[in-house]
Amino acid sequence: MNTSDLIYLFIDGEANDLERQILFDKLASNNELQLEFQDALKINKNLATNDSKLVPSALLTDTIFSQAGLTQILGTTAVIGSGAAITSNFFQQGLALLNTKFAVGIASALASLILSVGITSLFFNLENNSGSSSYANSSKNKNTTIIPSNQTSNSTLNSITNTPLNKITNIPVTYAQSDSLKYAGDKLEKLNKENSRNLTYISKLNNENQSLKEKINYLQNYSNDLSLINYQNKTEEIEELQNIDKIEDKEKLNILLEEDNFLNLSRFNKNQINQNEDNINSIRNEMNLRNKEIYFQTLNSNNNDIYKSLNRYLLSEDKEVKLLLDYRGISGLEYFPKRITEEKNDSRYNNFSISGVIKVSDGLFIGLSGGQEEFPVYLVSQGNFRYQNSLLWLALTGRYYVSSLNFSTFSPFIETSFGGTQIGPLNKTLLGISWEPIKNINFNVAAESTNILFSNQNNVRSAGKLGLIYGITFKF
Amino acid sequence: MQEYTNLTDKELLILINADDNKIKSSAFTEIYNRYNKRIYLYCRKVFGDKSFGDDVFQETFFKFFKSVENETNINYLLSFLLKIARNLSLNQKRTNNKIFTELEEIHSIYIDKQYENKELGQLIEMAVELLPENYKEAFILQVYEDFSYQEIADFLELPLPTIRNRIVRAKSKLRETLTPYLEVQR
């Protein structure tokens, strides 16, 4: 046993008197040994503080008790303490897992899958339950499908009360709807009278102290819309709604009476209004509409499903957005596994991406994106390390604007891309928000997770990166 | 339930054989709470691989529960549990491929200039995994299970000088592996 070995015996308290004496004598004169002693102390200190990270997971504990056919008894101090430790360490292990080489890829793939499923289900859910929800025609109203008819001989209200909500058919009528609940009723009345405009804004009527019949009377007084006649004719049905006991489907009634649905509808004669855009703008101003959002809902008489037949139009010169072009900057925040970034020798056209996506459905855009970004990867080839600082990538991109979460001029969006780089497949997932201060020009910021798979020394490896995205989107 | 925390291991071992399933569960829970971390640490540190370590850990407590009825002479419960874990994994060896991967990982961490002091613990963990199997077990028992050299010798049924030598060699190798990092830190 040499003198260096005595260091460890001494630190462990296992050195005898003679060994201690030898060690101290050598330490006094040997600088190298002193350094070694310091290193040993440092390691020993870290060993002592490093033993609490590993605890069995809660799942493992449950499995053991289950296997033994026993019930884990909670309630003792020790158990509570242990439980807390298990929980705490469960998360620690989870985080540690993120640092392992394959976990990033797997976690990312799972996240992407969940996100994709989420996007899909969200999309179809909106399609099936909330009518079309256009990104361009953003609305806070989530349930805007209960719309009475002013042209059908059958009462819409009758249909609403007696027909399943998704089976209301043949309602070929055009409506406009506003997000705002703050319109000035008096001004609207004046507008109507002066311009003989076919406009009724029903949300004014949605007052708790008003009976439905009063609301109908109000409607009659304040609009020359022909639809009023239909309303009036169907007063009986409306009155019936007042007696909740008579309505079998309480949920249906609630939807009917919800401000965002039935009573928050404004009616326009679309064709008439479209003839005069000045009028449209004045209506916007008078109604104090948030973000100038007035739009129509056209019900397609050929479609039996009212939810799918809804189609909104901007009541303005606005065209429907069909194409989005993006330019983005990318800033890497963290790499998994951790690694350094060596001196950059890439071109200045680095850390950017461009994309073009076309609208395939309301809020949903699909297209291509590509770019170059810093993504340091060490590759081992025939025993030599090769440093790859940046990657070029090209991917198929899907983006969904969650219009139900819109606020003011901000639109949250989620995006996922699948494609490739020079060294292997790539996946990107973004969660961001888009701000439209200028018509058809959006500024975006998003958090992005990028993951790649690549082959290294005949092993498939994964690497990840968390990044911040900032950019601009042009809508066409 | 509170009173179970005050019982000795021997008393718990008696209660774990009770007919009443609730008493049995309570006694097992208390034993598990007392020793799960140390057994798990041993399994994970000695066997390296998480999946394998988890399996051995799980099997250890199950085997303990199954065998405790017939065991009348358990003087030192921790040692008894560790013995079960050790016997369960005696024939298992890590693959060379695993070692290669770890070496590569540790290299990649060394070249990260941004690595801070707080990561020394992580480096040590990885370096421990690289220790030769026979060195590692003695090392783990000494460092993480707080066994004295003599206790390790008894547990592994090896002479004390052998244990001294293994632990010292293990620590020396640990430092040797970590030297590039420690030099940067100086």
XYZ file of C-alpha atoms in Angstrom:
662
model
C 0.000 0.000 0.000
C 1.560 3.304 -1.040
C 1.283 6.700 0.601
C -1.556 7.788 -1.674
C -3.586 4.860 -0.486
C -3.142 5.976 3.085
C -5.081 9.133 2.269
C -8.224 7.112 1.728
C -7.708 4.963 4.797
C -7.224 8.114 6.839
C -10.348 9.821 5.472
C -12.373 6.684 6.125
C -11.073 6.549 9.701
C -9.512 3.166 9.033
C -5.840 4.128 9.245
C -3.912 2.971 12.262
C -1.480 5.173 14.212
C 1.538 4.156 12.188
C -0.230 4.761 8.868
C -1.416 8.164 10.024
C 2.101 9.140 11.057
C 3.531 8.089 7.695
C 0.853 10.011 5.860
C 1.378 13.234 7.808
C 5.129 13.076 7.347
C 4.764 12.712 3.611
C 2.069 15.343 3.345
C 4.313 17.941 4.953
C 6.813 17.761 2.157
C 4.985 16.446 -0.895
C 2.962 18.978 -2.892
C 1.598 16.342 -5.217
C 0.311 14.381 -2.263
C -1.285 17.497 -0.855
C -3.193 17.996 -4.094
C -4.224 14.388 -4.037
C -5.397 14.802 -0.476
C -7.492 17.815 -1.477
C -8.999 15.895 -4.366
C -9.830 12.983 -2.106
C -11.506 15.290 0.385
C -13.492 16.907 -2.387
C -14.645 13.574 -3.753
C -15.435 12.305 -0.296
C -17.512 15.386 0.469
C -19.510 14.926 -2.721
C -19.942 11.245 -2.032
C -21.376 12.078 1.349
C -23.885 14.544 -0.029
C -24.748 12.581 -3.084
C -26.429 9.550 -1.670
C -29.949 10.864 -1.243
C -30.844 11.094 -4.902
C -31.601 7.461 -5.412
C -34.857 6.291 -3.961
C -37.299 3.794 -5.346
C -40.107 5.316 -7.312
C -43.620 5.372 -5.945
C -44.551 2.939 -8.693
C -41.834 0.514 -7.653
C -42.967 0.726 -4.053
C -46.557 0.089 -5.041
C -45.467 -2.906 -7.099
C -43.628 -4.449 -4.171
C -46.588 -4.100 -1.841
C -48.920 -5.362 -4.486
C -46.663 -8.329 -5.210
C -46.534 -9.180 -1.528
C -50.287 -8.859 -1.281
C -49.971 -6.172 1.363
C -51.306 -2.692 1.753
C -48.894 0.127 2.333
C -49.929 1.635 5.648
C -49.646 5.383 5.791
C -49.738 7.459 8.915
C -46.458 7.000 10.671
C -43.996 9.827 10.730
C -41.532 7.689 8.926
C -43.967 6.802 6.214
C -44.946 10.385 5.626
C -41.329 11.396 5.462
C -40.530 8.603 3.131
C -43.526 9.376 0.999
C -42.443 12.941 0.629
C -38.980 11.826 -0.236
C -40.320 9.412 -2.776
C -42.482 12.063 -4.344
C -39.703 14.591 -4.329
C -37.247 12.169 -5.768
C -39.752 10.965 -8.274
C -39.593 14.391 -9.840
C -35.858 14.591 -9.407
C -35.529 11.321 -11.214
C -37.856 12.616 -13.847
C -35.632 15.602 -14.384
C -32.545 13.478 -14.319
C -34.174 11.290 -16.909
C -34.434 14.270 -19.179
C -30.683 14.542 -19.120
C -30.112 11.046 -20.324
C -29.395 10.643 -23.946
C -32.358 8.588 -25.039
C -34.873 10.008 -22.652
C -34.888 13.293 -24.503
C -35.762 11.664 -27.744
C -38.370 9.411 -26.214
C -39.889 12.181 -24.142
C -39.912 14.409 -27.148
C -41.542 11.797 -29.302
C -44.159 11.216 -26.637
C -44.705 14.937 -26.232
C -45.061 15.308 -29.961
C -47.458 12.430 -30.098
C -49.541 13.829 -27.270
C -49.422 17.240 -28.834
C -50.400 15.868 -32.211
C -53.256 13.918 -30.712
C -54.187 16.999 -28.735
C -54.154 19.138 -31.828
C -56.166 16.617 -33.744
C -58.703 16.064 -31.017
C -58.914 19.749 -30.332
C -59.399 20.440 -33.976
C -62.070 17.826 -34.447
C -63.651 18.731 -31.183
C -63.996 22.285 -32.339
C -65.241 21.122 -35.658
C -67.878 19.005 -34.072
C -68.987 21.171 -31.252
C -68.305 24.771 -31.898
C -68.798 25.227 -35.547
C -66.031 26.603 -37.633
C -63.741 28.770 -35.679
C -61.678 30.747 -38.068
C -58.309 32.011 -37.067
C -58.798 35.089 -39.157
C -62.243 35.631 -37.779
C -61.325 35.078 -34.221
C -64.071 35.025 -31.704
C -64.333 34.516 -27.988
C -67.710 32.939 -28.355
C -67.348 29.243 -27.917
C -70.895 28.141 -28.506
C -72.507 29.998 -31.288
C -74.512 27.349 -32.941
C -78.011 27.965 -31.730
C -79.376 30.305 -34.279
C -83.049 30.930 -34.995
C -84.301 31.143 -38.498
C -86.116 34.050 -39.972
C -87.057 32.361 -43.179
C -88.068 28.861 -42.526
C -91.694 28.178 -41.883
C -90.732 25.890 -39.060
C -89.789 27.781 -36.030
C -86.118 27.641 -35.271
C -86.926 27.886 -31.634
C -89.168 24.950 -32.078
C -86.341 23.160 -33.755
C -84.031 24.093 -30.997
C -86.270 22.849 -28.279
C -87.353 19.703 -30.016
C -84.438 18.688 -32.151
C -81.078 17.413 -31.050
C -78.624 20.224 -31.291
C -76.634 18.667 -34.045
C -79.671 17.933 -36.145
C -81.044 21.365 -36.798
C -81.469 21.465 -40.497
C -82.262 23.751 -43.341
C -81.658 27.142 -41.917
C -80.623 29.187 -44.932
C -80.164 32.475 -43.240
C -77.323 34.816 -42.658
C -76.405 36.286 -39.340
C -73.772 38.469 -37.990
C -72.415 38.134 -34.547
C -70.398 40.322 -32.323
C -68.010 39.529 -29.547
C -68.793 42.690 -27.783
C -71.360 42.944 -25.073
C -70.856 46.645 -24.697
C -72.600 48.110 -27.609
C -74.551 51.296 -27.200
C -78.151 50.358 -27.784
C -79.346 53.872 -28.246
C -76.841 54.586 -30.933
C -77.736 51.411 -32.678
C -81.370 52.333 -32.568
C -80.547 55.663 -34.089
C -78.492 54.045 -36.773
C -81.264 51.715 -37.617
C -83.798 54.422 -37.921
C -81.640 56.815 -39.883
C -80.315 54.285 -42.296
C -83.169 51.854 -42.315
C -80.608 49.252 -41.558
C -81.651 45.740 -40.930
C -79.781 45.413 -37.783
C -80.685 43.993 -34.466
C -78.333 43.433 -31.670
C -79.907 41.064 -29.294
C -77.365 41.053 -26.565
C -78.815 44.328 -25.408
C -81.873 42.353 -24.522
C -80.101 39.858 -22.447
C -80.969 41.357 -19.146
C -81.740 39.210 -16.190
C -84.673 41.376 -15.244
C -86.294 41.007 -18.593
C -88.588 38.190 -19.464
C -88.085 36.621 -22.794
C -91.289 38.133 -23.977
C -90.080 41.580 -23.043
C -86.933 40.901 -24.915
C -88.923 40.021 -27.956
C -90.904 43.207 -27.651
C -87.721 45.142 -27.344
C -86.439 43.460 -30.416
C -89.517 44.391 -32.298
C -89.170 48.026 -31.355
C -85.584 48.336 -32.195
C -85.286 46.705 -35.516
C -86.957 46.525 -38.828
C -85.392 43.201 -39.533
C -87.882 40.836 -41.051
C -86.700 38.188 -38.775
C -88.547 39.921 -36.008
C -91.727 38.772 -37.481
C -90.640 35.255 -37.119
C -89.637 35.882 -33.621
C -92.947 37.419 -32.874
C -94.825 34.620 -34.497
C -93.021 32.176 -32.341
C -93.660 33.942 -29.139
C -95.416 30.952 -27.782
C -92.390 28.796 -28.095
C -90.268 31.464 -26.591
C -92.605 31.843 -23.710
C -92.498 28.168 -23.147
C -88.830 28.469 -22.574
C -89.523 30.566 -19.543
C -90.943 27.611 -17.789
C -87.909 25.545 -17.232
C -89.915 22.643 -15.929
C -91.378 22.141 -19.343
C -88.038 21.782 -20.992
C -86.812 18.278 -20.790
C -83.319 18.972 -21.873
C -81.966 21.367 -19.274
C -78.600 21.470 -20.906
C -80.183 22.560 -24.120
C -82.008 25.298 -22.331
C -78.869 26.528 -20.705
C -77.190 26.709 -24.036
C -80.114 28.605 -25.438
C -80.106 31.151 -22.699
C -76.400 31.555 -22.612
C -75.442 35.007 -23.584
C -72.868 33.945 -26.072
C -75.322 31.826 -27.981
C -78.837 32.781 -28.485
C -79.158 36.226 -27.087
C -75.917 37.583 -28.251
C -76.761 37.436 -31.909
C -76.856 40.367 -34.176
C -78.646 40.148 -37.425
C -77.712 41.752 -40.617
C -78.881 41.541 -44.076
C -75.543 40.559 -45.382
C -76.092 41.556 -48.957
C -77.347 44.946 -48.061
C -74.526 45.721 -45.718
C -71.912 44.517 -48.079
C -73.020 47.091 -50.565
C -71.748 49.860 -48.431
C -68.519 49.418 -46.611
C -68.776 52.815 -45.007
C -71.825 51.601 -43.254
C -69.993 48.583 -42.077
C -67.283 50.694 -40.574
C -69.766 52.962 -38.872
C -71.544 49.960 -37.468
C -68.277 48.734 -36.111
C -67.620 52.010 -34.410
C -71.092 52.402 -33.075
C -71.194 48.937 -31.704
C -67.871 49.423 -30.039
C -66.743 46.113 -31.312
C -63.586 44.681 -30.000
C -60.986 44.566 -32.658
C -63.548 45.485 -35.290
C -64.747 41.967 -35.426
C -68.050 41.599 -37.094
C -68.658 38.535 -39.075
C -71.401 36.546 -40.557
C -72.390 33.038 -40.046
C -73.905 31.468 -43.055
C -75.812 28.307 -42.587
C -75.572 25.902 -45.400
C -78.990 24.529 -46.162
C -77.535 21.500 -47.845
C -75.765 20.354 -44.773
C -77.734 18.479 -42.229
C -75.302 19.102 -39.478
C -75.516 22.627 -38.268
C -72.132 22.516 -36.628
C -70.401 21.768 -39.826
C -72.525 24.050 -41.880
C -71.486 27.152 -40.043
C -69.299 29.376 -42.048
C -68.207 32.785 -41.019
C -67.373 35.725 -43.176
C -65.695 38.894 -42.267
C -67.985 41.776 -42.731
C -65.337 43.869 -44.316
C -62.913 44.172 -47.115
C -60.872 41.509 -45.393
C -60.053 38.500 -47.439
C -59.879 35.121 -45.906
C -56.343 34.237 -45.025
C -55.095 31.367 -47.140
C -51.349 31.515 -46.843
C -48.926 32.356 -44.065
C -45.265 33.102 -44.645
C -42.960 33.217 -41.671
C -39.469 34.365 -40.982
C -38.137 33.398 -37.597
C -35.075 33.757 -35.496
C -34.013 30.923 -33.212
C -32.212 31.285 -29.956
C -30.989 28.139 -28.246
C -31.595 28.101 -24.524
C -30.494 24.651 -23.476
C -29.105 21.523 -25.054
C -29.733 17.950 -24.007
C -27.403 16.342 -23.256
C -25.454 19.389 -22.161
C -22.630 20.382 -24.398
C -20.561 23.352 -25.250
C -20.784 25.503 -28.320
C -17.455 25.896 -29.943
C -16.406 28.913 -31.881
C -18.935 29.509 -34.585
C -17.655 29.284 -38.079
C -20.960 28.978 -39.825
C -22.258 31.538 -42.192
C -24.050 34.537 -40.836
C -27.284 33.076 -42.146
C -27.616 30.938 -39.113
C -30.302 30.493 -36.487
C -33.211 31.313 -38.691
C -36.063 29.553 -40.344
C -38.595 30.295 -43.020
C -41.862 28.601 -43.582
C -44.887 28.722 -45.784
C -48.139 27.156 -44.678
C -51.520 27.080 -46.315
C -54.873 26.925 -44.676
C -56.475 23.517 -44.818
C -59.196 24.128 -42.307
C -60.202 26.766 -39.842
C -57.183 27.561 -37.755
C -55.198 24.686 -39.197
C -52.312 25.318 -41.567
C -49.944 22.846 -43.163
C -46.818 23.517 -45.150
C -43.075 23.371 -45.343
C -40.427 24.933 -43.202
C -36.692 24.923 -43.186
C -33.713 26.691 -41.794
C -30.310 26.500 -40.288
C -29.564 26.652 -36.629
C -26.906 26.059 -34.098
C -27.134 22.535 -32.817
C -23.723 21.320 -31.688
C -23.250 17.608 -32.037
C -20.159 15.549 -31.520
C -19.821 12.684 -33.905
C -17.273 9.962 -33.555
C -15.855 8.652 -36.766
C -13.090 6.067 -36.820
C -11.954 7.095 -33.398
C -11.942 10.822 -34.124
C -14.357 13.389 -32.815
C -16.050 15.541 -35.406
C -17.785 18.679 -34.266
C -20.948 19.668 -36.108
C -21.909 23.144 -35.004
C -25.032 23.845 -37.041
C -27.654 21.843 -38.813
C -29.656 22.531 -41.922
C -33.161 21.215 -41.734
C -36.296 20.864 -43.803
C -39.616 19.706 -42.421
C -43.308 19.263 -42.977
C -45.095 21.615 -40.629
C -48.549 21.692 -39.121
C -49.753 24.714 -37.197
C -52.955 25.228 -35.314
C -54.224 28.541 -33.999
C -56.340 27.906 -30.938
C -58.921 30.585 -31.591
C -60.932 29.616 -28.552
C -58.047 30.970 -26.479
C -57.675 34.228 -28.356
C -57.528 37.398 -26.384
C -57.390 40.897 -27.746
C -55.130 40.683 -30.800
C -53.214 37.701 -29.511
C -53.656 34.196 -30.815
C -51.996 31.195 -29.179
C -50.761 28.525 -31.521
C -49.137 25.148 -31.468
C -46.949 23.773 -34.178
C -45.163 20.568 -34.893
C -42.747 19.677 -37.665
C -41.260 16.444 -38.823
C -38.347 16.395 -41.228
C -34.675 15.814 -41.567
C -31.199 17.245 -41.135
C -27.839 16.305 -42.649
C -27.351 13.747 -39.914
C -30.797 12.358 -39.256
C -34.508 12.906 -38.676
C -35.785 15.915 -36.806
C -38.834 16.895 -34.843
C -39.794 20.349 -33.676
C -42.628 21.283 -31.399
C -43.611 24.854 -30.665
C -45.963 26.498 -28.282
C -46.337 30.171 -28.932
C -48.400 33.242 -29.286
C -49.037 35.438 -32.265
C -49.766 39.146 -32.030
C -51.394 41.058 -34.840
C -50.970 44.785 -34.234
C -51.114 45.486 -37.964
C -53.573 43.907 -40.308
C -52.156 40.691 -41.737
C -48.802 41.112 -40.084
C -48.185 39.044 -37.000
C -45.335 38.991 -34.569
C -44.665 35.700 -32.920
C -42.842 34.389 -29.934
C -42.706 30.738 -28.986
C -40.935 28.139 -26.942
C -39.536 25.368 -29.086
C -38.298 21.883 -28.466
C -36.089 20.435 -31.182
C -34.998 16.847 -31.226
C -32.882 14.919 -33.644
C -31.870 11.336 -34.042
C -28.518 10.441 -35.497
C -26.190 7.550 -35.845
C -22.946 7.613 -33.971
C -20.565 4.694 -33.735
C -23.320 2.419 -34.980
C -25.611 3.540 -32.196
C -28.728 5.592 -32.666
C -28.485 8.671 -30.483
C -30.793 11.519 -29.781
C -30.095 15.101 -28.917
C -32.427 17.869 -27.955
C -32.570 21.587 -27.689
C -34.895 24.020 -26.047
C -35.121 27.287 -27.860
C -36.858 30.597 -28.069
C -38.454 31.553 -31.352
C -39.275 35.066 -32.439
C -40.443 36.113 -35.829
C -42.874 37.708 -38.152
C -45.732 36.244 -40.151
C -47.252 37.700 -43.262
C -50.783 36.650 -44.054
C -52.082 36.428 -47.594
C -49.615 3.133 13.378
C -47.373 5.588 15.111
C -46.097 2.910 17.503
C -44.537 0.871 14.701
C -41.848 3.470 14.188
C -40.705 2.868 17.754
C -40.334 -0.872 17.382
C -37.000 -2.603 16.921
C -36.232 -4.650 13.847
C -36.629 -7.828 15.845
C -40.052 -6.814 17.068
C -41.122 -5.938 13.530
C -39.897 -9.309 12.312
C -42.177 -10.970 14.833
C -45.140 -8.825 13.825
C -44.609 -9.412 10.139
C -45.465 -13.048 10.792
C -48.741 -12.161 12.467
C -51.958 -13.627 11.108
C -53.655 -10.256 11.018
C -52.998 -8.836 7.593
C -53.147 -5.280 8.854
C -50.430 -5.910 11.418
C -48.426 -7.742 8.791
C -48.821 -4.822 6.384
C -47.910 -2.289 9.032
C -44.780 -4.168 10.040
C -43.705 -4.647 6.437
C -44.390 -0.993 5.698
C -42.214 0.071 8.594
C -39.381 -2.240 7.550
C -39.700 -1.008 3.999
C -39.605 2.592 5.146
C -36.524 1.965 7.224
C -34.471 0.223 4.602
C -35.846 0.859 1.139
C -33.508 3.744 0.413
C -30.410 1.890 1.486
C -31.290 -1.281 -0.350
C -32.248 0.682 -3.424
C -29.025 2.623 -3.288
C -27.076 -0.603 -3.090
C -28.990 -2.150 -5.998
C -28.644 0.867 -8.216
C -25.045 1.647 -7.371
C -23.684 -1.853 -7.483
C -25.645 -3.034 -10.486
C -25.509 0.240 -12.369
C -28.311 -0.413 -14.768
C -31.553 1.161 -13.535
C -33.828 -1.460 -14.938
C -31.802 -4.283 -13.473
C -31.356 -2.448 -10.186
C -35.098 -1.878 -9.927
C -35.794 -5.533 -10.620
C -33.353 -6.717 -7.995
C -34.717 -4.207 -5.494
C -38.265 -5.326 -6.100
C -37.353 -8.978 -5.917
C -35.325 -8.413 -2.741
C -38.280 -7.196 -0.728
C -40.558 -9.818 -2.186
C -38.129 -12.601 -1.338
C -37.636 -11.139 2.093
C -41.375 -11.162 2.696
C -41.670 -14.730 1.474
C -38.702 -16.047 3.433
C -39.105 -14.129 6.645
C -41.589 -16.661 7.991
C -38.939 -19.341 7.989
C -36.085 -17.174 9.160
C -35.773 -17.316 12.897
C -32.307 -15.939 13.222
C -32.044 -12.512 11.642
C -29.669 -10.508 13.756
C -29.029 -7.658 11.433
C -31.930 -6.875 9.139
C -30.123 -4.493 6.799
C -27.392 -7.030 6.239
C -29.994 -9.719 5.679
C -31.744 -7.640 3.015
C -28.460 -6.781 1.343
C -27.540 -10.450 1.265
C -30.777 -11.231 -0.558
C -30.081 -8.507 -3.088
C -26.527 -9.703 -3.544
C -27.506 -13.326 -4.043
C -30.145 -12.334 -6.531
C -27.641 -10.605 -8.736
C -24.533 -12.649 -8.207
C -24.336 -13.956 -11.741
C -25.203 -10.761 -13.469
C -22.512 -8.921 -15.329
C -22.596 -5.667 -17.136
C -21.871 -5.678 -20.827
C -18.760 -4.156 -22.321
C -20.964 -2.005 -24.476
C -22.423 -0.376 -21.412
C -18.984 0.520 -20.145
C -18.037 1.969 -23.500
C -21.085 4.186 -23.547
C -20.384 5.494 -20.105
C -16.809 6.329 -20.977
C -18.008 8.304 -23.912
C -20.544 10.154 -21.817
C -18.042 11.049 -19.190
C -15.743 12.364 -21.875
C -18.466 14.530 -23.308
C -19.078 15.998 -19.882
C -15.428 16.803 -19.365
C -15.324 18.881 -22.491
C -18.212 20.975 -21.293
C -16.554 24.082 -19.919
C -19.784 25.215 -18.401
C -19.973 22.280 -16.068
C -20.123 23.592 -12.545
C -19.214 22.313 -9.148
C -22.657 21.062 -8.497
C -22.201 18.536 -11.252
C -19.245 16.898 -9.535
C -21.680 14.617 -7.810
C -23.033 13.494 -11.141
C -19.550 12.888 -12.481
C -18.716 10.869 -9.413
C -21.816 8.772 -9.906
C -20.746 7.976 -13.423
C -17.166 7.306 -12.368
C -18.402 4.921 -9.665
C -20.208 2.951 -12.304
C -16.942 2.503 -14.129
C -15.268 0.859 -11.161
C -14.449 -2.824 -11.464
C -17.236 -4.936 -10.046
C -15.379 -6.349 -7.065
C -14.020 -2.937 -6.066
C -17.347 -1.299 -6.511
C -19.337 -3.459 -4.157
C -16.995 -2.898 -1.243
C -16.859 0.782 -2.094
C -20.667 1.100 -2.187
C -21.071 -0.663 1.110
C -18.492 1.590 2.732
C -19.644 4.893 1.256
C -23.370 4.541 0.887
C -24.276 1.918 3.469
C -21.917 3.290 6.117
C -20.437 -0.100 6.743
C -17.080 -0.225 8.445
C -14.276 -2.103 6.710
C -14.747 -4.948 9.172
C -18.505 -5.081 8.536
C -17.883 -5.232 4.813
C -15.398 -8.030 5.309
C -17.982 -9.924 7.315
C -20.729 -9.252 4.817
C -18.704 -10.292 1.791
C -16.985 -13.037 3.751
C -13.560 -11.825 2.727
C -10.418 -11.027 4.741
C -10.137 -7.480 6.078
C -6.918 -6.674 4.158
C -8.683 -7.577 0.920
C -11.472 -5.160 1.734
C -9.011 -2.417 2.660
C -7.224 -2.954 -0.580
C -10.413 -2.945 -2.653
C -11.783 0.223 -1.137
C -8.513 2.074 -1.414
C -8.085 0.884 -5.004
C -11.650 1.939 -5.772
C -11.134 5.430 -4.414
C -7.815 5.765 -6.105
C -9.381 4.785 -9.408
C -12.214 7.177 -8.813
C -9.800 10.027 -8.406
C -7.841 8.891 -11.422
C -10.998 8.973 -13.562
C -11.956 12.382 -12.271
C -8.493 13.899 -12.477
C -9.095 15.851 -15.716
C -12.097 17.497 -14.159
C -10.466 18.115 -10.795
C -7.437 19.692 -12.461
C -9.677 22.187 -14.228
C -11.341 22.997 -10.933
C -8.126 23.766 -9.106
